[in-house]
Short mmCIF file of C-alpha atoms and ligand atoms in Angstrom, two decimals:
data_model
loop_
_atom_site.label_atom_id
_atom_site.label_comp_id
_atom_site.label_asym_id
_atom_site.label_seq_id
_atom_site.Cartn_x
_atom_site.Cartn_y
_atom_site.Cartn_z
CA UNK A 5 -5.61 -8.61 -21.07
CA UNK A 6 -2.17 -8.75 -18.65
CA UNK A 7 -0.01 -6.62 -17.82
CA UNK A 8 2.15 -6.34 -14.55
CA UNK A 9 6.06 -6.06 -13.54
CA UNK A 10 8.13 -8.27 -12.64
CA UNK A 11 11.23 -8.12 -10.60
CA UNK A 12 12.60 -9.62 -7.39
CA UNK A 13 12.27 -8.83 -4.63
CA UNK A 14 8.78 -6.85 -5.42
CA UNK A 15 6.43 -7.30 -2.83
CA UNK A 16 5.93 -3.39 -2.05
CA UNK A 17 6.09 -2.33 -5.55
CA UNK A 18 3.76 0.75 -6.34
CA UNK A 19 3.05 0.07 -9.98
CA UNK A 20 -0.05 -1.79 -9.74
CA UNK A 21 -1.33 0.50 -7.23
CA UNK A 22 -0.95 3.48 -10.62
CA UNK A 23 -1.26 1.37 -13.49
CA UNK A 24 -4.78 0.09 -12.61
CA UNK A 25 -6.31 1.99 -12.12
CA UNK A 26 -5.18 3.66 -15.08
CA UNK A 27 -6.63 0.84 -17.02
CA UNK A 28 -9.77 0.87 -15.33
CA UNK A 29 -10.52 4.59 -15.74
CA UNK A 30 -10.07 4.80 -19.49
CA UNK A 31 -12.58 1.06 -19.57
CA UNK A 32 -10.13 -1.48 -20.67
CA UNK A 33 -10.03 -4.67 -20.03
CA UNK A 34 -6.87 -5.63 -17.98
CA UNK A 35 -5.14 -6.89 -15.01
CA UNK A 36 -1.55 -5.05 -14.07
CA UNK A 37 0.05 -7.36 -11.56
CA UNK A 38 2.59 -7.38 -9.63
CA UNK A 39 4.94 -10.59 -10.49
CA UNK A 40 7.66 -11.40 -8.17
CA UNK A 41 9.92 -13.43 -10.56
CA UNK A 42 13.67 -15.02 -9.89
CA UNK A 43 16.32 -14.44 -11.91
CA UNK A 44 16.23 -17.98 -13.04
CA UNK A 45 12.52 -18.43 -13.81
CA UNK A 46 13.10 -14.57 -16.27
CA UNK A 47 13.38 -16.50 -19.29
CA UNK A 48 10.90 -18.42 -18.76
CA UNK A 49 8.32 -15.49 -18.02
CA UNK A 50 9.04 -13.64 -21.16
CA UNK A 51 8.42 -16.83 -22.89
CA UNK A 52 5.53 -16.85 -21.14
CA UNK A 53 4.13 -13.09 -22.52
CA UNK A 54 3.62 -14.68 -25.94
CA UNK A 55 0.45 -16.89 -24.72
CA UNK A 56 -1.20 -14.43 -26.70
CA UNK A 57 -3.07 -12.42 -23.47
CA UNK A 58 -0.14 -10.61 -22.41
CA UNK A 59 -0.04 -6.47 -23.45
CA UNK A 60 3.76 -6.89 -21.90
CA UNK A 61 4.94 -5.70 -18.38
CA UNK A 62 7.26 -3.68 -16.95
CA UNK A 63 10.71 -4.50 -15.84
CA UNK A 64 12.48 -3.84 -12.61
CA UNK A 65 15.70 -4.43 -10.82
CA UNK A 66 17.48 -6.81 -10.67
CA UNK A 67 15.73 -7.82 -14.44
CA UNK A 68 16.45 -4.97 -16.32
CA UNK A 69 19.30 -6.43 -18.50
CA UNK A 70 18.13 -10.02 -18.49
CA UNK A 71 15.18 -8.92 -19.56
CA UNK A 72 17.09 -6.42 -22.65
CA UNK A 73 18.63 -10.32 -23.78
CA UNK A 74 15.55 -11.70 -24.43
CA UNK A 75 13.69 -9.58 -27.11
CA UNK A 76 12.97 -9.97 -30.49
CA UNK A 77 14.24 -6.16 -30.78
CA UNK A 78 15.15 -3.31 -29.09
CA UNK A 79 13.69 0.51 -29.26
CA UNK A 80 16.58 3.06 -29.39
CA UNK A 81 15.93 3.86 -26.19
CA UNK A 82 16.39 0.40 -24.95
CA UNK A 83 20.11 0.67 -26.96
CA UNK A 84 20.71 3.34 -25.28
CA UNK A 85 19.97 2.62 -22.05
CA UNK A 86 21.22 -0.70 -22.08
CA UNK A 87 18.60 -2.12 -20.11
CA UNK A 88 14.70 -2.75 -20.64
CA UNK A 89 12.09 -1.66 -18.57
CA UNK A 90 8.90 -2.40 -20.67
CA UNK A 91 7.73 -4.70 -23.16
CA UNK A 92 5.89 -4.37 -25.59
CA UNK A 93 3.75 -7.69 -26.61
CA UNK A 94 2.45 -6.97 -30.60
CA UNK A 95 2.44 -8.46 -34.00
CA UNK A 96 3.85 -11.98 -32.13
CA UNK A 97 6.98 -10.32 -31.29
CA UNK A 98 8.22 -9.09 -27.89
CA UNK A 99 9.83 -5.47 -28.56
CA UNK A 100 12.18 -4.16 -25.44
CA UNK A 101 11.66 -0.62 -25.16
CA UNK A 102 13.17 1.75 -21.99
CA UNK A 103 11.02 4.75 -20.58
CA UNK A 104 12.92 5.96 -18.16
CA UNK A 105 14.79 8.74 -20.29
CA UNK A 106 11.14 9.81 -21.17
CA UNK A 107 9.74 9.76 -17.47
CA UNK A 108 12.29 11.83 -17.01
CA UNK A 109 12.63 14.70 -19.49
CA UNK A 110 8.53 15.04 -19.34
CA UNK A 111 8.85 15.16 -15.13
CA UNK A 112 12.09 17.91 -15.36
CA UNK A 113 9.89 20.17 -18.64
CA UNK A 114 6.02 19.26 -17.28
CA UNK A 115 6.52 19.64 -14.16
CA UNK A 116 9.11 22.33 -13.40
CA UNK A 117 9.79 23.61 -16.75
CA UNK A 118 12.48 23.40 -17.10
CA UNK A 119 13.87 23.61 -20.94
CA UNK A 120 17.57 21.65 -21.14
CA UNK A 121 18.25 22.89 -24.40
CA UNK A 122 21.90 24.50 -23.85
CA UNK A 123 22.15 24.34 -19.91
CA UNK A 124 25.02 22.47 -18.16
CA UNK A 125 23.77 19.87 -15.91
CA UNK A 126 25.94 18.04 -12.81
CA UNK A 127 24.16 13.93 -11.99
CA UNK A 128 25.21 12.37 -9.26
CA UNK A 129 25.70 8.44 -9.49
CA UNK A 130 26.26 6.23 -12.53
CA UNK A 131 24.03 3.48 -12.13
CA UNK A 132 20.95 2.42 -14.37
CA UNK A 133 19.42 5.77 -12.80
CA UNK A 134 21.95 8.29 -13.74
CA UNK A 135 22.27 6.97 -17.06
CA UNK A 136 18.43 7.16 -17.93
CA UNK A 137 19.70 10.53 -16.63
CA UNK A 138 21.87 11.36 -18.47
CA UNK A 139 21.13 10.15 -21.83
CA UNK A 140 17.65 12.14 -21.21
CA UNK A 141 20.11 15.19 -21.48
CA UNK A 142 22.25 15.13 -23.97
CA UNK A 143 20.05 14.04 -26.50
CA UNK A 144 17.39 17.25 -25.21
CA UNK A 145 20.43 18.96 -26.27
CA UNK A 146 22.18 19.87 -22.36
CA UNK A 147 25.55 21.62 -23.58
CA UNK A 148 27.44 19.32 -20.55
CA UNK A 149 26.55 16.53 -17.76
CA UNK A 150 28.94 15.83 -15.72
CA UNK A 151 29.23 12.38 -14.01
CA UNK A 152 29.86 12.49 -10.04
CA UNK A 153 30.37 9.74 -8.41
CA UNK A 154 31.10 7.82 -5.35
CA UNK A 155 33.15 5.22 -7.16
CA UNK A 156 34.79 7.56 -10.00
CA UNK A 157 35.82 5.13 -12.48
CA UNK A 158 31.77 3.44 -13.01
CA UNK A 159 31.56 7.66 -13.86
CA UNK A 160 34.67 7.68 -16.18
CA UNK A 161 33.20 3.94 -17.61
CA UNK A 162 29.63 5.63 -18.39
CA UNK A 163 31.29 9.29 -19.56
CA UNK A 164 33.15 6.81 -22.36
CA UNK A 165 30.26 4.61 -22.75
CA UNK A 166 27.75 8.14 -23.83
CA UNK A 167 30.86 9.12 -25.95
CA UNK A 168 29.88 6.65 -28.18
CA UNK A 169 26.61 8.26 -29.50
CA UNK A 170 26.83 11.73 -28.03
CA UNK A 171 30.42 14.24 -28.31
CA UNK A 172 32.45 13.68 -25.98
CA UNK A 173 33.44 17.04 -24.77
CA UNK A 174 29.02 17.23 -23.27
CA UNK A 175 30.53 14.21 -20.60
CA UNK A 176 32.29 14.66 -17.87
CA UNK A 177 33.41 12.69 -14.85
CA UNK A 178 33.79 13.49 -11.08
CA UNK A 179 34.34 12.42 -7.81
CA UNK A 180 31.68 13.37 -5.32
CA UNK A 181 33.74 15.74 -3.90
CA UNK A 182 33.27 18.57 -2.60
CA UNK A 183 36.54 20.40 -4.27
CA UNK A 184 35.44 18.54 -7.62
CA UNK A 185 31.96 19.67 -7.51
CA UNK A 186 32.31 23.08 -6.50
CA UNK A 187 33.27 24.60 -10.00
CA UNK A 188 30.96 22.77 -12.27
CA UNK A 189 28.19 23.17 -9.63
CA UNK A 190 28.58 26.82 -9.59
CA UNK A 191 27.78 26.67 -13.11
CA UNK A 192 25.22 24.43 -13.66
CA UNK A 193 21.43 25.49 -13.91
CA UNK A 194 20.55 21.89 -12.94
CA UNK A 195 21.75 19.50 -10.07
CA UNK A 196 20.41 15.70 -10.44
CA UNK A 197 20.75 12.88 -7.69
CA UNK A 198 20.61 9.64 -8.83
CA UNK A 199 22.34 8.00 -6.12
CA UNK A 200 20.50 6.02 -3.70
CA UNK A 201 21.35 8.09 -0.68
CA UNK A 202 18.22 9.90 0.98
CA UNK A 203 16.32 6.56 0.21
CA UNK A 204 13.93 5.50 2.71
CA UNK A 205 15.78 2.11 4.12
CA UNK A 206 18.85 3.00 1.44
CA UNK A 207 22.39 3.79 2.50
CA UNK A 208 21.69 6.77 3.72
CA UNK A 209 18.49 7.95 4.69
CA UNK A 210 18.55 11.45 6.16
CA UNK A 211 21.83 12.33 4.24
CA UNK A 212 21.58 14.97 1.02
CA UNK A 213 24.65 13.42 -1.26
CA UNK A 214 26.57 16.51 -1.92
CA UNK A 215 27.56 18.99 1.04
CA UNK A 216 24.21 22.14 1.24
CA UNK A 217 26.83 24.67 1.26
CA UNK A 218 26.96 23.92 -2.84
CA UNK A 219 23.79 24.66 -3.36
CA UNK A 220 22.74 28.55 -4.25
CA UNK A 221 19.22 29.63 -6.03
CA UNK A 222 20.53 29.38 -9.31
CA UNK A 223 19.51 25.23 -9.60
CA UNK A 224 17.24 23.75 -9.90
CA UNK A 225 17.51 20.41 -7.61
CA UNK A 226 15.91 17.45 -9.19
CA UNK A 227 16.12 14.84 -6.46
CA UNK A 228 15.01 10.82 -8.54
CA UNK A 229 14.41 9.12 -4.84
CA UNK A 230 10.57 9.42 -4.83
CA UNK A 231 10.16 7.87 -1.06
CA UNK A 232 10.36 10.10 0.91
CA UNK A 233 8.90 12.23 -1.04
CA UNK A 234 11.15 15.31 1.11
CA UNK A 235 14.67 14.15 0.78
CA UNK A 236 17.58 15.40 2.82
CA UNK A 237 18.46 17.35 -0.39
CA UNK A 238 15.55 18.61 -1.19
CA UNK A 239 14.74 20.33 1.98
CA UNK A 240 18.64 21.94 1.93
CA UNK A 241 17.97 22.56 -1.95
CA UNK A 242 14.13 24.73 -1.11
CA UNK A 243 16.22 26.26 2.31
CA UNK A 244 19.28 27.62 -0.42
CA UNK A 245 16.67 29.35 -2.53
CA UNK A 246 16.48 26.57 -4.99
CA UNK A 247 14.21 25.22 -6.88
CA UNK A 248 13.38 21.42 -6.12
CA UNK A 249 11.25 18.68 -8.02
CA UNK A 250 10.82 15.20 -6.66
CA UNK A 251 10.94 11.73 -7.46
CA UNK A 252 7.48 10.76 -8.04
CA UNK A 253 6.47 12.35 -11.11
CA UNK A 254 9.51 10.64 -12.89
CA UNK A 255 8.00 7.12 -11.60
CA UNK A 256 4.76 8.02 -13.27
CA UNK A 257 5.22 9.31 -15.89
CA UNK A 258 7.86 6.60 -16.77
CA UNK A 259 4.83 4.39 -16.03
CA UNK A 260 2.74 5.94 -18.49
CA UNK A 261 5.06 6.16 -21.25
CA UNK A 262 4.50 2.20 -20.79
CA UNK A 263 1.16 2.30 -20.44
CA UNK A 264 0.63 4.58 -23.66
CA UNK A 265 3.17 1.95 -26.05
CA UNK A 266 1.06 -1.61 -24.36
CA UNK A 267 -2.93 0.61 -25.22
CA UNK A 268 -2.56 3.43 -27.89
CA UNK A 269 -4.24 5.60 -25.16
CA UNK A 270 -2.85 8.96 -24.02
CA UNK A 271 -2.42 7.61 -19.83
CA UNK A 272 -4.54 9.15 -17.57
CA UNK A 273 -1.19 11.38 -15.73
CA UNK A 274 -4.33 12.64 -12.81
CA UNK A 275 -5.33 9.76 -11.99
CA UNK A 276 -1.71 8.20 -12.74
CA UNK A 277 -0.37 10.63 -9.70
CA UNK A 278 -3.29 10.95 -7.33
CA UNK A 279 -2.72 6.83 -6.75
CA UNK A 280 1.10 6.52 -7.15
CA UNK A 281 1.14 9.40 -4.10
CA UNK A 282 -1.71 7.78 -2.36
CA UNK A 283 0.53 4.71 -2.28
CA UNK A 284 3.46 6.70 -1.10
CA UNK A 285 1.36 7.96 1.71
CA UNK A 286 0.08 4.56 3.00
CA UNK A 287 3.34 2.97 2.76
CA UNK A 288 4.57 6.08 4.77
CA UNK A 289 1.76 5.53 7.02
CA UNK A 290 1.77 2.20 7.58
CA UNK A 291 5.84 2.00 8.55
CA UNK A 292 9.01 0.57 7.76
CA UNK A 293 7.45 -2.95 6.73
CA UNK A 294 5.62 -2.06 3.93
CA UNK A 295 8.98 -0.59 2.39
CA UNK A 296 8.72 0.50 -1.25
CA UNK A 297 11.63 0.20 -3.08
CA UNK A 298 11.52 0.35 -6.81
CA UNK A 299 13.19 1.50 -9.87
N1 NAP B 302 11.82 8.00 -9.39
C1 NAP B 302 11.93 7.59 -10.62
O1 NAP B 302 11.22 7.39 -11.51
C2 NAP B 302 13.51 6.69 -10.52
C3 NAP B 302 14.11 5.52 -11.64
C4 NAP B 302 14.89 4.68 -11.02
C5 NAP B 302 15.75 5.27 -9.73
N2 NAP B 302 15.46 6.28 -8.96
C6 NAP B 302 16.15 6.20 -7.91
O2 NAP B 302 17.82 6.54 -7.92
C7 NAP B 302 18.25 6.17 -7.33
C8 NAP B 302 19.67 4.89 -8.23
O3 NAP B 302 18.57 4.17 -8.71
P1 NAP B 302 19.92 3.17 -9.48
O4 NAP B 302 18.58 2.29 -10.13
O5 NAP B 302 20.69 3.51 -10.41
O6 NAP B 302 20.01 2.11 -8.76
P2 NAP B 302 22.21 1.22 -8.34
O7 NAP B 302 22.00 1.40 -10.42
O8 NAP B 302 22.58 0.46 -7.88
O9 NAP B 302 22.90 2.79 -7.91
C9 NAP B 302 22.94 3.58 -7.17
C10 NAP B 302 24.31 4.70 -7.04
O10 NAP B 302 24.16 5.11 -5.90
C11 NAP B 302 25.81 5.59 -5.47
N3 NAP B 302 25.63 5.24 -3.44
C12 NAP B 302 25.03 4.31 -3.18
N4 NAP B 302 25.29 4.34 -1.63
C13 NAP B 302 26.23 5.76 -1.65
C14 NAP B 302 26.63 6.61 -0.83
N5 NAP B 302 26.28 6.27 0.75
N6 NAP B 302 27.15 7.80 -1.17
C15 NAP B 302 27.84 8.31 -2.00
N7 NAP B 302 26.43 7.32 -3.31
C16 NAP B 302 26.13 5.50 -3.13
C17 NAP B 302 26.25 4.19 -6.05
O11 NAP B 302 27.60 4.72 -6.41
P3 NAP B 302 29.15 4.00 -6.29
O12 NAP B 302 29.18 3.67 -8.05
O13 NAP B 302 29.94 4.92 -5.81
O14 NAP B 302 28.52 2.38 -5.72
C18 NAP B 302 25.90 4.48 -7.41
O15 NAP B 302 26.15 5.53 -8.38
C19 NAP B 302 17.03 5.18 -6.44
O16 NAP B 302 16.81 5.96 -4.61
C20 NAP B 302 15.93 4.79 -7.36
O17 NAP B 302 14.73 4.76 -6.29
C21 NAP B 302 13.63 6.57 -9.43
#
């Protein structure tokens, strides 16, 4: 059988490096590969999944929305997030699913021991990752999710969208500015970075997305950026006495949730985590030519 990840460009996806060892560890005869598919070729690729020898595929930037429109059915998670990151082919039909919120939450609970219920939270960003994080937090019972974004109109639009599914008073939108963030951050116990600030080869690789003077020991700081593992934000959070959580576990857990949907078997998390870390380490020692970016 076959499985894979589609995106464009996709030269340095690390999904094959942690998914293939998972199939192998369970003795499953599945080949998982990276499929770089240009946007006009996505419908043809998706139609090809119906040939019968595919379990399905992961979907990454920039295809998550295009694939959404090509599915026979969608899970509740895919609808809530408005994007598909996992296609499952069963019984002659393609189901669009999204495991980003599950991966986000499982990392938060299993790796950091954080209980979301009743907590006040601040989420930086208003893109796909911020939306998945906000959905996960609201579903898990967070008392408040304040969305802070450089382009405040995008945070407002996201808050409005989320208010269709969750109580309006639990969601707020703010500009990504010191004065606006001071109060919400002082009252929060969780800060999530879902901007691309801090990401290797991204818009501001060495910067933190918030003034580090706003961080303190009352916070768990969760950076969804996973390359590098230790971002400027996490280093500052640690120095301020905050608990920290890096982005790789979310990537592994979202992949593990896809694996479990395809196979009906528990994913070998330990093996996936070990191979994911190794893949990131190799990309670092090999230098910028092997830049890793995948969402
Ligand atoms: N660990 C994981 O499994 C996982 C999963 C998904 C994503 N991620 C990571 O999450 C990050 C965001 O991904 P995405 O898919 O949500 O990307 P996206 O949709 O492109 O959104 C990017 C976000 O970053 C903000 N931003 C970009 N440059 C900025 C800057 N210089 N200053 C302040 N804000 C800036 C954007 O603000 P504007 O709206 O103002 O442009 C936007 O809110 C990436 O680093 C990605 O690798 C990790």
